Amino acid sequence: MNRPRQSHRWSLRRRLGLWLAASVAALWLAAATMAGLVLQHEVDEVFDSALQEVAQRVLPLAYSELLSRDAGDAPQHMAPIGPHREYISYVVRDGQGRVLLQSSDAELMAIPPGLAPGFRTTDRLRTYTEAAVRGTIVVTTAEELGHRAAAVRRAVVALIWPLVALVPIALAGVWLSVRLSLKPVLAFRQAIAARGRGNLTPVEADGLPEEMASVAASVNALMERLRGALEAERGFTANSAHELRTPIAAALAQTQRLLAELPEGATRQRARDVASALRRLSRLSEKLLQLAKAEGGGLLAEHPAPLGPVLRHVIAELDRQTDRGVDLVVAIPPDDGPMSDLDPDAFAILARNLIENALKHGAADTPVHVRLSDNGFEVSNLGPVVPADRLAALLRPFERGPTQAEGSGLGLAIAAAVCRGAGLRLDLASPIPGTADGFQVTVRFPAPILTGS
């Protein structure tokens, strides 16, 4: 039967992998941010110290320049030794603000005059000013704020850049770690899934983490209770079969003896009616017991076996009981058909009900085709077409199609119950594909079926 489609869900392994990788990346970014803030503070201290040191080194040179220069001399520029970029510039002024001495790039930096001693921050500069000789010499060093920001930015990028390579490595490491850690859990899940078709043996709990050990114990306890319930139900079915068959058979035997002793007349006809009713009751009880067996479990065998011999036995038994073997066109592979873990008794019940249903409701004087192959089991018969909206209803107990033949309406319901319990797929078609009428039932075997050698 078709299984309902399940909504997509993320596995625990994927969730753990993504969350752990995202956590590692987030922690790395947070650490880089904190390092950037600390680095900003340290860079400010280092560059402020450099500004102060340059000012203190330039101050003696400025004093010497002031003593040696003549009145009216132009400001002196300190020529660079070689091509370089000047990050810290300085300018020396006298008490009236006239420039006495300046570095090569001081004019480009446009250091403002009149700054008070100490550190100051303008819109684009960080400056340090120091005065000497009673304020007659003032030295101001300056650095562009953009230089500091660029230095901090490069340092932070250097911290964050390894994250680009770290994330794939972290994902691979986390995935491998989670996979190895969850390997026992995945094996436990597969073991439970393998028990969905009648296998109620305990699930191995070795290697499971502590959190899953109690789950395994609960699952095993549940399957043990379920196995006990199924065994009790099968025992009840077997006992009921014995208790029902014996009195019905005894009553039928007494009725048949009574028929032999009674003369023709109304009393003999009533005895015939009683015998007919007892036969119907016997067939109905047999069908109900088959339905109970099909719905009660125990439909899988411990070891796979070929289905061909079982089908031949069913056909031979039907021929002995109904003398309808000549109406069957049977196709069984020479190698006895597919190997299946379907219980032979369950397959016999399935095949018998489908073939009996086709013989009973098929058109008179037409053959019933029975075919066993590696992919499935198929039974088809000619007869009136069953409306499409009635096909699904035929799988319910006591539902009957457009037929005048006697029947209990349990044949297809029993077959459907066997297929559900054994994990097989049952398809109904009317008319038969490629023809104008008829009815076809196909039992499709699952993929794990092994073919005989």
XYZ file of C-alpha atoms in Angstrom:
453
model
C 0.000 0.000 0.000
C 1.142 3.559 -0.578
C 2.811 5.238 2.377
C 1.898 8.841 3.318
C 4.460 11.407 2.350
C 6.358 12.864 5.272
C 7.257 16.516 5.608
C 10.931 17.327 5.270
C 12.702 17.435 8.611
C 16.299 18.201 9.433
C 18.276 15.377 10.967
C 19.876 15.735 14.395
C 23.285 15.360 12.751
C 22.655 18.312 10.423
C 21.281 20.466 13.200
C 24.227 19.801 15.494
C 26.720 20.345 12.678
C 25.261 23.664 11.559
C 24.734 24.975 15.084
C 28.230 24.043 16.214
C 29.841 25.518 13.100
C 27.762 28.692 13.456
C 28.705 28.902 17.141
C 32.400 28.572 16.335
C 32.115 31.291 13.668
C 30.146 33.581 15.999
C 32.650 33.110 18.817
C 35.518 33.831 16.451
C 33.832 37.028 15.244
C 33.109 38.091 18.809
C 36.698 37.409 19.784
C 37.948 39.381 16.762
C 35.672 42.286 17.697
C 36.917 42.321 21.286
C 40.486 42.052 20.053
C 39.821 44.992 17.722
C 38.595 47.136 20.623
C 41.604 46.237 22.746
C 43.872 46.798 19.750
C 42.324 50.232 19.178
C 43.212 51.224 22.721
C 46.749 49.850 22.445
C 47.337 51.492 19.051
C 46.223 54.860 20.463
C 48.671 54.492 23.316
C 51.546 53.504 21.039
C 50.956 56.309 18.543
C 50.399 58.890 21.304
C 53.705 57.806 22.784
C 55.337 58.222 19.377
C 53.895 61.739 19.015
C 55.222 62.694 22.433
C 58.660 61.170 21.764
C 59.010 62.976 18.416
C 58.107 66.279 20.067
C 60.673 65.783 22.818
C 63.379 64.813 20.299
C 62.664 67.808 18.060
C 62.583 70.325 20.927
C 66.433 70.516 21.449
C 66.892 70.885 17.683
C 64.391 73.711 17.649
C 66.152 75.498 20.521
C 69.496 75.211 18.737
C 67.900 76.528 15.513
C 66.447 79.508 17.361
C 69.857 80.449 18.807
C 71.708 80.169 15.513
C 69.272 81.888 13.188
C 69.242 85.598 12.318
C 66.242 87.799 12.479
C 64.064 87.572 9.427
C 65.305 84.189 8.346
C 62.692 82.089 6.537
C 61.323 78.905 8.151
C 63.568 75.907 7.695
C 62.237 72.640 6.165
C 63.822 69.367 7.195
C 64.568 67.553 3.971
C 63.775 63.808 3.945
C 66.676 61.384 3.746
C 64.981 59.289 1.110
C 61.579 58.706 -0.453
C 59.168 57.701 2.280
C 55.696 58.376 3.589
C 55.620 60.635 6.617
C 53.044 59.431 9.141
C 54.075 61.823 11.968
C 54.784 65.439 11.033
C 55.963 68.257 13.265
C 56.162 72.024 13.233
C 58.135 74.392 15.530
C 56.788 77.881 16.156
C 57.927 80.799 18.305
C 55.836 82.597 20.859
C 54.186 84.755 18.171
C 53.181 81.678 16.121
C 55.812 82.091 13.399
C 57.080 78.844 11.943
C 60.724 78.200 12.704
C 61.173 74.597 11.687
C 58.944 71.934 10.152
C 59.065 68.463 8.656
C 58.824 67.883 4.905
C 55.063 67.026 4.903
C 53.966 69.438 7.642
C 52.424 71.904 5.167
C 50.336 69.148 3.599
C 49.040 68.168 7.000
C 48.123 71.822 7.828
C 48.796 71.646 11.564
C 46.758 74.409 13.199
C 48.597 76.995 15.410
C 47.711 78.035 18.944
C 47.184 74.549 20.333
C 47.457 74.192 24.106
C 50.156 71.862 25.445
C 49.213 68.192 25.606
C 47.192 65.864 23.412
C 44.379 67.196 21.267
C 42.065 65.632 18.653
C 40.643 67.597 15.742
C 38.380 66.464 12.940
C 41.237 64.762 11.114
C 44.357 65.011 13.315
C 45.695 63.743 16.595
C 48.263 66.256 17.928
C 50.691 66.667 20.813
C 52.060 70.100 21.742
C 54.937 70.900 24.078
C 56.361 74.370 24.930
C 59.840 75.325 26.228
C 61.924 78.377 27.149
C 58.977 80.055 28.821
C 56.718 79.574 25.847
C 59.075 81.004 23.248
C 59.397 77.628 21.489
C 56.329 75.494 20.769
C 56.623 72.069 19.133
C 53.485 70.362 17.736
C 53.523 66.835 16.354
C 50.537 65.500 14.401
C 49.242 62.307 12.896
C 46.221 61.764 10.667
C 43.376 59.884 12.379
C 42.792 57.904 9.177
C 46.231 56.348 9.580
C 45.326 54.976 12.990
C 41.949 53.710 11.780
C 43.589 52.015 8.803
C 46.140 50.328 11.073
C 43.413 49.009 13.358
C 41.311 47.939 10.382
C 44.182 45.980 8.831
C 44.868 44.257 12.155
C 41.211 43.281 12.607
C 41.019 41.996 9.024
C 44.119 39.929 9.711
C 42.279 38.408 12.682
C 39.036 37.761 10.776
C 40.576 36.505 7.532
C 41.477 33.047 8.930
C 37.750 32.603 9.612
C 37.215 32.148 5.857
C 39.408 29.062 5.949
C 38.275 28.069 9.431
C 34.562 27.752 8.631
C 34.934 24.914 6.052
C 37.461 23.173 8.301
C 35.155 23.617 11.303
C 32.199 22.306 9.297
C 34.173 19.243 8.214
C 35.467 18.637 11.741
C 32.078 19.124 13.345
C 30.386 16.903 10.742
C 32.936 14.132 11.297
C 32.710 14.431 15.091
C 28.911 14.440 15.074
C 28.806 11.542 12.619
C 31.092 9.422 14.775
C 29.243 10.415 17.957
C 25.819 9.670 16.508
C 26.825 6.446 14.740
C 25.326 4.255 17.521
C 22.140 6.358 17.477
C 21.809 5.963 13.688
C 22.355 2.220 14.008
C 19.673 2.154 16.703
C 17.273 4.024 14.407
C 17.921 1.610 11.536
C 17.409 -1.355 13.855
C 14.005 0.006 14.889
C 13.061 0.697 11.248
C 13.983 -2.889 10.339
C 11.415 -4.123 12.844
C 8.495 -2.509 11.059
C 7.441 -5.674 9.175
C 6.789 -8.142 11.950
C 10.294 -8.454 13.411
C 9.823 -7.929 17.163
C 13.228 -9.083 18.405
C 14.945 -6.801 20.968
C 17.065 -3.931 19.652
C 20.771 -3.953 20.500
C 21.605 -1.047 22.840
C 25.389 -1.472 22.964
C 27.330 1.746 22.452
C 24.342 4.052 22.875
C 24.869 7.243 24.887
C 23.309 7.461 28.325
C 20.440 9.633 27.073
C 19.400 6.993 24.505
C 19.895 3.898 26.666
C 16.589 4.460 28.478
C 14.849 4.941 25.109
C 16.239 1.600 23.897
C 15.049 -0.098 27.085
C 11.557 1.392 26.642
C 11.414 0.329 22.978
C 12.452 -3.224 23.834
C 9.885 -3.371 26.639
C 7.183 -2.110 24.268
C 8.076 -4.694 21.611
C 8.092 -7.426 24.242
C 4.558 -6.449 25.298
C 3.479 -6.257 21.664
C 4.967 -9.676 20.922
C 3.118 -11.116 23.915
C -0.135 -9.574 22.715
C 0.348 -10.937 19.193
C 1.202 -14.388 20.475
C -1.892 -14.336 22.679
C -3.990 -13.254 19.685
C -2.536 -15.979 17.474
C -3.178 -18.515 20.227
C -6.760 -17.313 20.512
C -7.138 -17.576 16.733
C -5.823 -21.135 16.683
C -8.030 -22.195 19.601
C -11.045 -20.490 18.057
C -10.435 -22.286 14.758
C -10.474 -25.633 16.537
C -13.510 -24.780 18.665
C -15.502 -23.448 15.695
C -14.638 -26.115 13.162
C -15.438 -29.063 15.409
C -19.073 -28.210 16.293
C -19.854 -26.977 12.781
C -18.414 -30.129 11.257
C -20.316 -32.256 13.751
C -23.581 -30.437 13.033
C -23.011 -30.767 9.288
C -22.276 -34.491 9.620
C -25.461 -35.030 11.628
C -27.461 -33.055 9.070
C -26.047 -35.093 6.188
C -26.912 -38.314 8.063
C -30.397 -36.979 8.651
C -30.703 -36.244 4.921
C -29.828 -39.853 4.131
C -32.539 -41.129 6.483
C -35.379 -38.749 5.575
C -37.736 -39.442 2.663
C -38.350 -36.842 -0.014
C -40.592 -34.043 1.156
C -40.678 -30.751 3.013
C -38.698 -32.107 5.975
C -35.886 -33.306 3.747
C -35.779 -29.902 1.992
C -35.473 -28.144 5.335
C -32.588 -30.469 6.198
C -30.926 -29.528 2.899
C -31.339 -25.832 3.774
C -29.764 -26.448 7.183
C -26.812 -28.250 5.582
C -26.338 -25.409 3.096
C -26.424 -22.859 5.902
C -23.861 -24.858 7.863
C -21.546 -24.981 4.843
C -21.827 -21.197 4.435
C -21.152 -20.765 8.142
C -18.113 -23.037 7.854
C -16.742 -21.016 4.922
C -17.477 -17.728 6.696
C -15.771 -18.865 9.897
C -12.757 -19.980 7.837
C -12.594 -16.540 6.147
C -12.938 -14.719 9.459
C -10.131 -16.813 10.931
C -7.955 -16.012 7.912
C -8.730 -12.313 8.324
C -7.831 -12.509 12.022
C -4.535 -14.194 11.161
C -3.774 -11.590 8.497
C -4.468 -8.710 10.879
C -2.808 -10.329 13.890
C 0.797 -10.325 12.631
C 3.235 -13.204 12.213
C 3.231 -12.768 8.438
C 7.006 -12.932 7.959
C 9.235 -15.983 8.074
C 12.663 -16.129 9.650
C 14.308 -17.208 6.390
C 13.370 -16.403 2.756
C 11.855 -19.224 0.704
C 10.583 -19.551 -2.888
C 6.900 -18.865 -3.451
C 6.426 -21.133 -6.480
C 5.933 -24.395 -4.520
C 3.396 -22.702 -2.238
C 1.395 -21.465 -5.220
C 1.415 -24.938 -6.834
C 0.115 -26.438 -3.586
C -2.696 -23.840 -3.384
C -3.760 -24.528 -6.985
C -3.711 -28.302 -6.459
C -5.848 -27.970 -3.308
C -8.337 -25.692 -5.094
C -8.583 -28.221 -7.931
C -9.350 -31.045 -5.495
C -11.999 -29.031 -3.646
C -13.692 -27.233 -6.549
C -12.655 -29.151 -9.659
C -11.891 -25.775 -11.285
C -8.212 -26.361 -12.009
C -8.901 -26.495 -15.763
C -10.136 -22.890 -15.585
C -6.754 -21.619 -14.366
C -3.944 -20.439 -16.661
C -0.914 -20.494 -14.375
C 2.549 -19.051 -15.063
C 5.284 -19.872 -12.525
C 8.999 -19.337 -13.282
C 11.017 -22.544 -13.715
C 13.202 -21.585 -10.760
C 10.113 -21.522 -8.458
C 9.792 -17.771 -8.527
C 11.135 -15.139 -6.166
C 12.667 -15.764 -2.762
C 10.547 -13.978 -0.157
C 10.433 -13.607 3.610
C 6.627 -13.728 3.425
C 5.361 -16.579 5.597
C 4.292 -19.502 3.351
C 0.948 -19.837 5.165
C 0.336 -16.092 4.715
C 1.120 -16.308 0.987
C -1.132 -19.353 0.683
C -3.995 -17.399 2.290
C -3.297 -14.443 -0.008
C -3.119 -16.524 -3.193
C -6.124 -18.710 -2.334
C -8.401 -15.751 -1.624
C -7.403 -13.906 -4.805
C -7.841 -17.000 -6.992
C -11.147 -17.993 -5.339
C -12.381 -14.418 -5.785
C -11.497 -14.509 -9.511
C -13.118 -17.942 -10.033
C -16.267 -16.905 -8.193
C -16.823 -13.497 -9.764
C -15.281 -13.942 -13.215
C -17.343 -14.405 -16.355
C -18.531 -17.990 -16.972
C -16.518 -20.213 -19.302
C -13.526 -17.821 -19.244
C -10.092 -18.611 -17.824
C -8.514 -17.001 -14.774
C -4.891 -15.997 -15.347
C -2.462 -16.475 -12.438
C 1.110 -15.257 -12.865
C 4.021 -15.288 -10.417
C 7.158 -13.305 -11.281
C 10.145 -11.776 -9.566
C 8.291 -8.449 -9.320
C 4.916 -9.626 -8.051
C 1.901 -11.899 -8.070
C -0.973 -11.214 -10.474
C -4.501 -12.650 -10.782
C -6.936 -11.484 -13.495
C -10.354 -12.556 -14.724
C -12.829 -11.385 -17.341
C -16.148 -9.937 -16.250
C -18.051 -6.701 -15.720
C -16.024 -3.553 -15.110
C -15.920 -2.293 -11.518
C -16.337 1.514 -11.339
C -13.168 3.351 -10.363
C -14.810 4.901 -7.305
C -15.682 1.404 -6.027
C -12.233 -0.181 -6.313
C -10.880 1.123 -2.996
C -14.098 0.112 -1.197
C -13.596 -3.529 -2.241
C -10.654 -3.762 0.158
C -12.972 -3.283 3.141
C -14.579 -6.321 4.799
C -18.017 -7.392 3.486
C -17.825 -5.079 0.450
C -18.918 -6.625 -2.853
C -18.669 -5.521 -6.464
C -21.244 -5.764 -9.281
C -21.747 -9.550 -9.154
C -24.550 -12.025 -8.492
C -22.246 -14.768 -7.222
C -22.426 -15.866 -3.608
C -19.705 -14.608 -1.331
C -18.967 -12.991 2.002
C -17.057 -9.975 0.687
C -13.946 -10.936 2.659
C -11.563 -12.242 -0.038
C -9.998 -8.921 -1.055
C -10.106 -7.636 2.541
C -8.036 -10.649 3.671
C -5.564 -10.107 0.806
C -5.271 -6.420 1.687
C -4.663 -7.263 5.363
C -1.861 -9.687 4.424
C -0.246 -7.055 2.192
C -0.434 -4.385 4.892
C 1.073 -6.650 7.515
C 3.859 -7.917 5.238
C 4.751 -4.560 3.691
C 3.511 -5.454 0.208
C 1.677 -3.242 -2.255
C -1.752 -4.263 -3.539
C -3.062 -2.688 -6.780
C -6.546 -3.127 -8.260
C -7.389 -2.431 -11.907
C -10.662 -2.642 -13.808
C -10.810 -3.113 -16.729
C -7.653 -5.159 -17.203
C -5.002 -2.893 -18.799
C -5.176 -3.285 -22.569
C -8.703 -4.808 -22.591
C -12.284 -3.536 -22.402
C -13.438 -5.421 -19.301
C -12.244 -7.676 -16.519
C -10.657 -7.281 -13.104
C -6.977 -7.554 -12.149
C -5.239 -7.718 -8.763
C -1.463 -7.238 -8.546
C 0.639 -7.816 -5.436
C 3.954 -6.010 -5.856
C 6.944 -7.281 -3.906
C 9.287 -4.759 -2.244
C 12.784 -4.054 -3.545
C 14.665 -6.210 -0.976
C 13.147 -9.409 -2.435
C 15.947 -11.740 -3.588
C 15.479 -13.870 -6.688
C 16.258 -17.529 -6.667
C 19.440 -18.760 -8.277
